[in-house]
Tab-separated table of C-alpha atoms in Angstrom:
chain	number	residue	atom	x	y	z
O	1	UNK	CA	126.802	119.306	77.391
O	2	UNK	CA	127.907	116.676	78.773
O	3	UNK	CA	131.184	114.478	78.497
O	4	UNK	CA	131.214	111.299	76.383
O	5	UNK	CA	132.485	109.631	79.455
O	6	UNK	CA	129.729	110.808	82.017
O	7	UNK	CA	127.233	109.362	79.203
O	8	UNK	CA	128.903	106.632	79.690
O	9	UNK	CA	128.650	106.005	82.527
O	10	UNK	CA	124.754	107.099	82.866
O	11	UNK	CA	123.872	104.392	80.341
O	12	UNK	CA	125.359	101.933	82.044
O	13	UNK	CA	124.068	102.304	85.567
O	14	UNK	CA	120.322	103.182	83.437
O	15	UNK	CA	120.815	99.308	81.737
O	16	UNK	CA	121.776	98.056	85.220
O	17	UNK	CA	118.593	99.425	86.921
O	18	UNK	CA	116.193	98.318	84.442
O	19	UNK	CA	117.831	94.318	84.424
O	20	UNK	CA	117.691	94.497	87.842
O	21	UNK	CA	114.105	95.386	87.937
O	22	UNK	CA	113.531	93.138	85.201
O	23	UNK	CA	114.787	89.972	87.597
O	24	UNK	CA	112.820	91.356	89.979
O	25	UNK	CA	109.744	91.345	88.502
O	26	UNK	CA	110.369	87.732	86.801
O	27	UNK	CA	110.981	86.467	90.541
O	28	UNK	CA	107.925	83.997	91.057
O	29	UNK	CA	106.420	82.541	94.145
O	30	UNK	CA	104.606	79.432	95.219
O	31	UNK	CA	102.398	79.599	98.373
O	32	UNK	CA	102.333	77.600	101.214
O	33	UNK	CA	99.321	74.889	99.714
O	34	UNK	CA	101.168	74.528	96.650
O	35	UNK	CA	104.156	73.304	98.153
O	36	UNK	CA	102.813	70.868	100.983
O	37	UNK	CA	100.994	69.836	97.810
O	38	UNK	CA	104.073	69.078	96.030
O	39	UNK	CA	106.109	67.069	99.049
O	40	UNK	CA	106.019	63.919	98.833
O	41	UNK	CA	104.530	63.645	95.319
O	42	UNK	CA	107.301	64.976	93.382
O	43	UNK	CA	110.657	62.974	93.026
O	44	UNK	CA	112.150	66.274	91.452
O	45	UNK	CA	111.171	68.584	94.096
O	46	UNK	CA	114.270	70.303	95.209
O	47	UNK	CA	113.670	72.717	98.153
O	48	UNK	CA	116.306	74.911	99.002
O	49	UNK	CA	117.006	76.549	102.804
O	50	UNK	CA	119.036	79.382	102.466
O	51	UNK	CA	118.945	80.601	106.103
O	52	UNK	CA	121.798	81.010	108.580
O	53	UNK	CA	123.031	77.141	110.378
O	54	UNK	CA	121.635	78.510	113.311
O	55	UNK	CA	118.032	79.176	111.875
O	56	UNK	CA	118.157	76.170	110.602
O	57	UNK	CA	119.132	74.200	113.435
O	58	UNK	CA	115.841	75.654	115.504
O	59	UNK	CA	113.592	73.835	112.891
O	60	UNK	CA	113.520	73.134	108.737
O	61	UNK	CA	111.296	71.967	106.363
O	62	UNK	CA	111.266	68.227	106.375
O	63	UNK	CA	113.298	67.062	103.174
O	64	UNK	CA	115.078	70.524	102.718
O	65	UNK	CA	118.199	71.185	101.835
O	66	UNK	CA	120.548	73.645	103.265
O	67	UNK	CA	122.175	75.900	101.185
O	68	UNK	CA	123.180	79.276	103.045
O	69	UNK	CA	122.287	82.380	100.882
O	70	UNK	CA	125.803	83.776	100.332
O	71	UNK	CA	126.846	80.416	98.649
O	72	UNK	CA	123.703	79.671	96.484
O	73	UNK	CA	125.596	80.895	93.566
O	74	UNK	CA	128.722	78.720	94.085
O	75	UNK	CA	126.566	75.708	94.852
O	76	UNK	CA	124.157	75.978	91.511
O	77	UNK	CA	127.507	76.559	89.299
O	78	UNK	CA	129.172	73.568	90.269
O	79	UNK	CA	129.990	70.295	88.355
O	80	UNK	CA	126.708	68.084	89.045
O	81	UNK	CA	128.774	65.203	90.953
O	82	UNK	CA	130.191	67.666	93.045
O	83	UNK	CA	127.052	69.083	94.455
O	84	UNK	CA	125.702	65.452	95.461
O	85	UNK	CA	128.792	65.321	97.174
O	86	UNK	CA	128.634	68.283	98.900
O	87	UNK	CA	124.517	68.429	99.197
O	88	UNK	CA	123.577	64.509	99.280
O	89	UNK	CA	121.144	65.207	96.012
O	90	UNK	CA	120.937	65.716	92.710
O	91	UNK	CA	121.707	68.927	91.147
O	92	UNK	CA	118.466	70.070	89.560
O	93	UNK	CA	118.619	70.807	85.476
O	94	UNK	CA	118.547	74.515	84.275
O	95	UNK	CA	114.951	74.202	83.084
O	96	UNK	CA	114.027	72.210	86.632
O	97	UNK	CA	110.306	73.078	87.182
O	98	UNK	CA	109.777	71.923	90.912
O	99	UNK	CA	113.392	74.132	92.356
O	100	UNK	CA	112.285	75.849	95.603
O	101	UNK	CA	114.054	78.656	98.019
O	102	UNK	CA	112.902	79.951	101.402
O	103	UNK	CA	114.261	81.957	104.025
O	104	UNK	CA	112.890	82.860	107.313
O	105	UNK	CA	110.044	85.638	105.988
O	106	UNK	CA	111.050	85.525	101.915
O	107	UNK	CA	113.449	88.256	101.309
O	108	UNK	CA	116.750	86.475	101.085
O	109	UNK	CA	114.437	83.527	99.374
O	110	UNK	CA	113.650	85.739	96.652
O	111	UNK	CA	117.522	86.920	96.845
O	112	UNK	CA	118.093	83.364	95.954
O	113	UNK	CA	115.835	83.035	93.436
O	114	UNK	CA	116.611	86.000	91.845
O	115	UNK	CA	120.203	84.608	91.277
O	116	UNK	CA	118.851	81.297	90.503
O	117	UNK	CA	117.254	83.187	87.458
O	118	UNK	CA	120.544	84.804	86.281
O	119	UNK	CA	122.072	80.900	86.866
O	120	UNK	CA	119.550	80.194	83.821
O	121	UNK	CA	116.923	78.249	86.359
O	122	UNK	CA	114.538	80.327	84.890
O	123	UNK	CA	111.407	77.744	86.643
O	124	UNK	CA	112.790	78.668	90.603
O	125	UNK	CA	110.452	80.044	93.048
O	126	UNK	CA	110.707	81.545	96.541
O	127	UNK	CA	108.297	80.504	99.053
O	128	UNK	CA	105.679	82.716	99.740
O	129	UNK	CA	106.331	84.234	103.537
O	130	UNK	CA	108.947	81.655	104.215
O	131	UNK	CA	109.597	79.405	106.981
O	132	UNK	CA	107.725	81.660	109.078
O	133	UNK	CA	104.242	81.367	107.375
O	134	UNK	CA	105.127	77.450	107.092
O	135	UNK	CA	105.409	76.919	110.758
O	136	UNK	CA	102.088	79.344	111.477
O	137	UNK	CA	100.138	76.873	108.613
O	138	UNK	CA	101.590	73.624	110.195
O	139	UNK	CA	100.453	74.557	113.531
O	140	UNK	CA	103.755	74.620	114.835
């Protein structure tokens, strides 16, 4: 039998897996069409780069901001003055509908939008294939 500790200790790491999972599976994506669709239309499109300076400095989506992946979290809990300061825009609203990440191929994107989602910006999406897929689509 086991020790009331060990069960413990198994039900917690059991709960961890399955929210994990569960953000994982929540994590939604917008494509490439939908997107160009959006820019320029939208005053409340936010679209967030969350790739290294130096990625970022070899090209960017036009009207992107740049928000590196291991500070998305400190960024999206700050006081909403203080992140027009730091960003130059508004902070979007928890229930924002048009809040975009992207990364290079979509992996720390959907990183980023997987903490967006335990922020409470449960409307985020990650850009299908990333900056990559963006520059094949523009031609680029």
């Amino acid at each position: 039998m086991a020790s009331p500790g060990l069960s413990s200790v198994l039900v917690l790491v059991c709960s961890i897996t399955l929210h994990t999972a569960a953000l994982e599976s929540v994590a939604k994506e917008i494509s490439y069409e939908d997107l160009k669709a959006l820019l320029g239309k939208s005053e409340n499109l936010l679209v967030v780069d969350v790739r290294t300076k130096e990625e970022v400095d070899q090209g960017h989506i036009q009207g992107s901001v740049h928000i590196p992946l291991d500070t998305v979290e400190a960024a999206f809990t700050m006081p909403p003055g203080q992140f027009k300061a730091k960003y130059g825009v508004k902070k979007p609203k928890l229930d924002a509908r048009e809040l975009v990440f992207h990364c290079q191929i979509g992996l720390r994107g959907n990183m980023a939008t997987i903490k967006a989602y335990e922020l409470g910006y449960k409307y985020a999406r990650n850009l299908t294939g990333g900056y990559k897929e963006w520059l094949e689509k523009e031609g680029k």
